[in-house]
XYZ file of C-alpha atoms in Angstrom:
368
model
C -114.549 -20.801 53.433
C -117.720 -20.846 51.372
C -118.500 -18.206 48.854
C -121.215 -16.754 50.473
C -119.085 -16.152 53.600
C -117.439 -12.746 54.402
C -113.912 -12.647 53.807
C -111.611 -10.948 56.944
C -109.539 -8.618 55.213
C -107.279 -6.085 56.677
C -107.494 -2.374 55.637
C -106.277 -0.854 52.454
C -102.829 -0.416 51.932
C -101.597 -2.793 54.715
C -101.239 -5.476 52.407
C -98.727 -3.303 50.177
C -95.978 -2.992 53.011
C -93.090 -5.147 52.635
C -91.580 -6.875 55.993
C -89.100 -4.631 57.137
C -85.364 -6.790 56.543
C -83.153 -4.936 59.498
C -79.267 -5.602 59.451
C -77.750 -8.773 59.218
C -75.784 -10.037 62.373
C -75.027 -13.670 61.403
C -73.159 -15.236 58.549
C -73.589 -18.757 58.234
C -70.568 -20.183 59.371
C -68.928 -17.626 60.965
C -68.705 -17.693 64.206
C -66.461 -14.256 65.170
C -68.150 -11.094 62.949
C -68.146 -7.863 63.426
C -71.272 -5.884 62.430
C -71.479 -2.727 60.746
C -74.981 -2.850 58.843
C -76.859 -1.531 61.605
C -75.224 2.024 62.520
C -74.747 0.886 66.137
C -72.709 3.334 68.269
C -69.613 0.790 68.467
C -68.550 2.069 72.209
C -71.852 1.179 73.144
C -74.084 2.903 76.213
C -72.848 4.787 78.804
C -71.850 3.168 81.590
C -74.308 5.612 83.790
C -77.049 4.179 81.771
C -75.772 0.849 82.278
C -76.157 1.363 85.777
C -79.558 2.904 85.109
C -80.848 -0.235 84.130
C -79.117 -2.525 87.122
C -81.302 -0.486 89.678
C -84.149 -0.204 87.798
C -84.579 -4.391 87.851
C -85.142 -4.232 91.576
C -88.770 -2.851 90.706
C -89.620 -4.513 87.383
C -92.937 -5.527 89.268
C -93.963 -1.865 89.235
C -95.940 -0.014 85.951
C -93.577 2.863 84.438
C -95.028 6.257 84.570
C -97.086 7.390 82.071
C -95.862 10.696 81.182
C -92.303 10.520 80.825
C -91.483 13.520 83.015
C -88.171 12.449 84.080
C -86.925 12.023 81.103
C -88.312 14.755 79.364
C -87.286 17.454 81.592
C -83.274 15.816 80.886
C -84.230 16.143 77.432
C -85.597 19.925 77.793
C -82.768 20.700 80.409
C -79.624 19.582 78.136
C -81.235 20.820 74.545
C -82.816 24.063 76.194
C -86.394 22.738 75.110
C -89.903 23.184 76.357
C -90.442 19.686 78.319
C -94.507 19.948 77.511
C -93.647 20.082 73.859
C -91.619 16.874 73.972
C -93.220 13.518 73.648
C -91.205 10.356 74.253
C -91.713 7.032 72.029
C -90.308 3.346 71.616
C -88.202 4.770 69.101
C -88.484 7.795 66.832
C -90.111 4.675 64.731
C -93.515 5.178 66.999
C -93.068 8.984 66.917
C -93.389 8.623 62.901
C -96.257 5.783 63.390
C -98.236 8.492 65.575
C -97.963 11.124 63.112
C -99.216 9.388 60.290
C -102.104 7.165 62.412
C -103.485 11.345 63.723
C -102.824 13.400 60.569
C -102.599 11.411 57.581
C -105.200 8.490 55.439
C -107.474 7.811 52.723
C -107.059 10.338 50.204
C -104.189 11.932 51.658
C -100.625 12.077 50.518
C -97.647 11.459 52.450
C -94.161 12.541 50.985
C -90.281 11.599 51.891
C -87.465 11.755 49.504
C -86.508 8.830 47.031
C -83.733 7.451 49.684
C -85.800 8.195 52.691
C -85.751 6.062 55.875
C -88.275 2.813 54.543
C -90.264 3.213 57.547
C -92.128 6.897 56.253
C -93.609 4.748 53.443
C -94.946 2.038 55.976
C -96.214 4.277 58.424
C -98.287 6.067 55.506
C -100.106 2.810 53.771
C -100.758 1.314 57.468
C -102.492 4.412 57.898
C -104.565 4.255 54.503
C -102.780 7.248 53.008
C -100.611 7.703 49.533
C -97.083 7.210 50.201
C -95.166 10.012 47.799
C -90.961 9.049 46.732
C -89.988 12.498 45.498
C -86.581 12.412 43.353
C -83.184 13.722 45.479
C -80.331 15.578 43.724
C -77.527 12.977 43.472
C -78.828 11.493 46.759
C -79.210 14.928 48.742
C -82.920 15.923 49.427
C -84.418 18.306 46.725
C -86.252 20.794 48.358
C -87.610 22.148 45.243
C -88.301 18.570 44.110
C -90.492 18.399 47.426
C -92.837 21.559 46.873
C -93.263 20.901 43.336
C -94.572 17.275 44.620
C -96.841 18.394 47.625
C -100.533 18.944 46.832
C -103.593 20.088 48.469
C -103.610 16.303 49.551
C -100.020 16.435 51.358
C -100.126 16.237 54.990
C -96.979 15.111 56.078
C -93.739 15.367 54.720
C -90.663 12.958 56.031
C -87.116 14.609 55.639
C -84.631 12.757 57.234
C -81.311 15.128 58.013
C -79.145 13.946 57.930
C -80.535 11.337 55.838
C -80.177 7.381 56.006
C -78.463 5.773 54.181
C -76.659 8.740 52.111
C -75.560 10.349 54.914
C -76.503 13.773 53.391
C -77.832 16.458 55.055
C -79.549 20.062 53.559
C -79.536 23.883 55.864
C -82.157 24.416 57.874
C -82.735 27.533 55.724
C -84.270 25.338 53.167
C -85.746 23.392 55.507
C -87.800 26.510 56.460
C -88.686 27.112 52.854
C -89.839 23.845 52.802
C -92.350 24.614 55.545
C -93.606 27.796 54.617
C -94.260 26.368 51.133
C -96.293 23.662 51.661
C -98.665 25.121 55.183
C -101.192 22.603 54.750
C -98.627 19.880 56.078
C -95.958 19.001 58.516
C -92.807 18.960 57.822
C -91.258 16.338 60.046
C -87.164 16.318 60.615
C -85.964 13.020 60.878
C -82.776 13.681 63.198
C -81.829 10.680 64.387
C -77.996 11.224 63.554
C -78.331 15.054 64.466
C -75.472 14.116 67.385
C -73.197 13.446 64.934
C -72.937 16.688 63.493
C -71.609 20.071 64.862
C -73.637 22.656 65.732
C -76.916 21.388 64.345
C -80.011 21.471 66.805
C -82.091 19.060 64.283
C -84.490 21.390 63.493
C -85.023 22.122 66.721
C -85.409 26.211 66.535
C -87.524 25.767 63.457
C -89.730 23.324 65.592
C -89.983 25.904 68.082
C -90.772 28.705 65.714
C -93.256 27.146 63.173
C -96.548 25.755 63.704
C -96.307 22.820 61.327
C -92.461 21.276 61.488
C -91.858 18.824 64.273
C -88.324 16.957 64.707
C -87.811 13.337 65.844
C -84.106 12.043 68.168
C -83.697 9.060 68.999
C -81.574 7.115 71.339
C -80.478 4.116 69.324
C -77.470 5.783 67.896
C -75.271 8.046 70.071
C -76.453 7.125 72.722
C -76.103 3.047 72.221
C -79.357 2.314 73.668
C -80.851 0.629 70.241
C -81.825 -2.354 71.678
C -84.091 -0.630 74.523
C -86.195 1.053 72.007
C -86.163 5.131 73.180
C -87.030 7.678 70.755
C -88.332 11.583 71.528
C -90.430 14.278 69.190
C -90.635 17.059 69.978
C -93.408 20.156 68.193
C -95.844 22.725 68.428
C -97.787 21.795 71.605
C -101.334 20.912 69.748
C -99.361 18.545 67.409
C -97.802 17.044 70.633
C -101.201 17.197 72.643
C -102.352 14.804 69.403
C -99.842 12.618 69.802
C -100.357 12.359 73.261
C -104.214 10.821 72.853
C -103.360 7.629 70.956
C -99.893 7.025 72.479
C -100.489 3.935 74.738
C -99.907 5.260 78.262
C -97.478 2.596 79.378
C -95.358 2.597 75.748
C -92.018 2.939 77.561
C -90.762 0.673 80.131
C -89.162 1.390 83.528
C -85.881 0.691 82.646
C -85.878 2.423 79.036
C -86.718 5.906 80.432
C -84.325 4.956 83.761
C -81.645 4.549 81.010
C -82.681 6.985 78.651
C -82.401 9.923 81.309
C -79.066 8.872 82.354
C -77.369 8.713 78.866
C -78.816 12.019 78.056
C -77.139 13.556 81.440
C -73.503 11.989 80.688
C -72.351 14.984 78.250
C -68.827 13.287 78.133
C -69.507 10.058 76.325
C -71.844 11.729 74.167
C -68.710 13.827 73.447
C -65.967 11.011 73.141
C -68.709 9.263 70.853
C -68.921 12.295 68.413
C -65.061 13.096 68.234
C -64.368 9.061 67.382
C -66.663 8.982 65.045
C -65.973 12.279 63.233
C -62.169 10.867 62.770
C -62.720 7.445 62.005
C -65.647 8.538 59.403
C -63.085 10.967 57.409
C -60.535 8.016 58.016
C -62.608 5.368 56.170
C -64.029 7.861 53.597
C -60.495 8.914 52.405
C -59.512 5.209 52.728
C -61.850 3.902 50.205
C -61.797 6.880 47.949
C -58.024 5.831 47.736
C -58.748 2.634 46.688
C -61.324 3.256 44.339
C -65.154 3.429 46.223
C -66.190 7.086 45.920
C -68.777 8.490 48.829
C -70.595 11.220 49.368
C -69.502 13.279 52.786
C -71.343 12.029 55.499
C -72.601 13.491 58.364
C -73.888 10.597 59.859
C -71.987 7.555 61.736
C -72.073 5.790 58.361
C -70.322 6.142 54.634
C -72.562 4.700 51.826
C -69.974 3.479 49.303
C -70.669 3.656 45.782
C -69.444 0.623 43.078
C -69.297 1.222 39.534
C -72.345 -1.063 38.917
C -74.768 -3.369 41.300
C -72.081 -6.553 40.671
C -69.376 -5.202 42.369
C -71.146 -4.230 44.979
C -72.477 -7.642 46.085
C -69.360 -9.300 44.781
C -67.439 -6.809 47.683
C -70.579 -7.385 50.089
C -69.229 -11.493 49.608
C -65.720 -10.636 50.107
C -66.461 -8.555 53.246
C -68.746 -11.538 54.763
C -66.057 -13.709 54.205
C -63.663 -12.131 56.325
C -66.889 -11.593 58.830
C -67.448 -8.549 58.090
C -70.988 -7.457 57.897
C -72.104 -4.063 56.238
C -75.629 -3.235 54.905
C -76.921 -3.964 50.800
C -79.045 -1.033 50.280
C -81.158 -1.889 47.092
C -84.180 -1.428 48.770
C -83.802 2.053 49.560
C -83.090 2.107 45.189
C -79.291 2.339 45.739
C -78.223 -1.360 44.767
C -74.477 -0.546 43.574
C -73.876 0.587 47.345
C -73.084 -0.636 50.405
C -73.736 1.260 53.847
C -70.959 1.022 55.917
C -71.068 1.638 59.948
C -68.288 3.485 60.792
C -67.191 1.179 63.875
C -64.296 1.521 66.708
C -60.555 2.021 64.478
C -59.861 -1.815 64.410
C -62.802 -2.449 62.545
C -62.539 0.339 60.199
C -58.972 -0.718 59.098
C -60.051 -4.286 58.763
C -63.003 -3.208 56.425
C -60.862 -0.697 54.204
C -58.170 -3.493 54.103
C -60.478 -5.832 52.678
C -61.847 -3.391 50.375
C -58.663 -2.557 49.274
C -57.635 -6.189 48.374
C -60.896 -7.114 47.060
C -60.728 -4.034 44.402
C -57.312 -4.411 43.438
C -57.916 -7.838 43.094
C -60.919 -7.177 40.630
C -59.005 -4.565 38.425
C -56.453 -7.445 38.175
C -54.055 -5.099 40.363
C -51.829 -6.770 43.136
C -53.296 -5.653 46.240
């Protein structure tokens, strides 16, 4: 190219994103692993969704429908939500893109805690705004730290609850706070793990109540259906109505919302998928607490394991692959003397904590 010819150049901020690394699944030279970087529902889908998607290939050669009505009204109908307030997405991912792409860009801030989900900080420089890391308190968001940060430039503000990869969660009370604070933004809540604790709606009264809060669910983690992409927000309806306008009208496929609406109408896996999960994640947490690697209490389908410093924790991340195990390095979300591990079906819970176990006595010098 000559110097007097324009270069193509793509828009500000674009260029600053890092490629998104997801979990491993493959460790060279292992063949049998088991993963747990990727906080994948280890009993899978529901077998009613399973059979969801079998019928749904006999008309692959048709277009989906365009606005989701199916599935929203199973959505409204099992969480007791207004189905025109819902909007469905390929992932809560796209929910998050759409928010930014309407309400946020140049010369406007975007905020999310300092251990937030990566993707709030993508979604904000694709769109040409400011992404905002605002400090947590000992890796739980800081609500005060948040209002302090937000400015008359703040128009959205990412809180993921519980949050990924700590597992930590805040009351909706201060959630509200949050809100009414800062007006001149949204206050989106990130629930994508709200299934996995009791009695929590995600933010879903608040959502109902205020005119600037809007909560994201997905289906890639209760529900097992990562791998068809399904996510849901749901908001004030003029926030949804936005949404709406630049969502492509054919975003979801056939089989997706075929799939989707059946796993949200089987109640009993959903159920036998919570219980599990709650045992085996107080199992493994008291496990490696017993051998040494602290955690916070999680309230996710995951326990982030803390290492006295960032060498042990990729010297255990080794000893873990070599018994193909796979669990998730987390220094890109500024936790590097972690590891975030799924909490998977009982077998594969024991096998981690034994290996743990082995690999820390081993490194105090201990027999194991």
């Amino acid at each position: 190219m000559s110097q007097n010819e324009p270069s193509i150049a793509p828009q500000p901020g674009i260029m600053e994103i890092s490629l998104y690394q997801g979990g491993a699944s493959k460790i060279a030279g292992v063949e049998n692993v088991t993963k747990l970087s990727s906080n994948e529902n280890p009993f899978g889908p529901s077998d009613k969704a399973r059979e969801a998607i079998v019928r749904a290939a006999h008309a692959l050669h048709r277009y989906p429908n365009t606005d989701h009505a199916s599935l929203r009204n199973a959505i409204g109908e099992v969480h007791g939500l207004d189905p025109d307030r819902i909007i469905c997405g390929v992932g809560s991912d796209e929910i998050i893109h759409f928010l930014c792409q309407a309400y946020a860009g140049p010369g406007s801030e975007v905020l999310f805690t300092e251990h937030g989900f990566l993707m709030y900080r993508v979604s904000a420089l694709a769109a040409g705004a400011t992404p905002v890391a605002v400090r947590e308190r000992d890796r739980v968001t800081d609500v005060d730290a948040l209002i302090a940060a937000a400015t008359p430039n703040t128009r959205l503000i990412f809180v993921a609850n519980p949050n990924n990869p700590t597992g930590t969660m805040v009351g909706l009370p201060e959630l509200e706070r949050l809100a009414r604070a800062v007006p001149q933004a949204i206050l989106v809540i990130d629930a994508a793990y709200a299934e996995y604790v009791e009695d929590y709606d995600g933010g879903a009264e608040l959502a109902t109540r205020l005119p600037n809060v809007v909560m994201t669910r997905t289906f890639s983690k209760i529900y097992g259906l990562g791998g068809l992409r399904i996510g849901w927000g749901y908001g004030p309806r003029e926030i949804i109505d936005v949404l709406n306008r630049i969502r492509g009208p054919f975003n979801l496929s056939s089989a997706a919302l075929d799939a989707a609406e059946a796993a949200m109408r089987d109640r009993d896996h959903v159920t036998r998928c919570q219980t599990e999960n709650a045992r085996m994640r107080a199992w493994l947490a008291e496990a490696l607490t017993e051998k040494g690697v602290p955690s916070d209490t999680s309230c996710a389908n995951f326990i982030l394991a803390r290492f006295a410093d960032v060498d042990t924790a990729l010297a255990c991340d080794e000893a873990l692959k070599a018994q193909g195990l796979i669990v998730r390095q987390v220094a890109g979300y500024g936790l590097p003397n972690c590891l975030r591990i799924t909490v998977g079906d009982e077998a594969s819970c024991r096998r981690v904590a034994h290996v743990i176990g082995q690999f820390m006595a081993e490194r105090a010098g201990a027999p194991a």
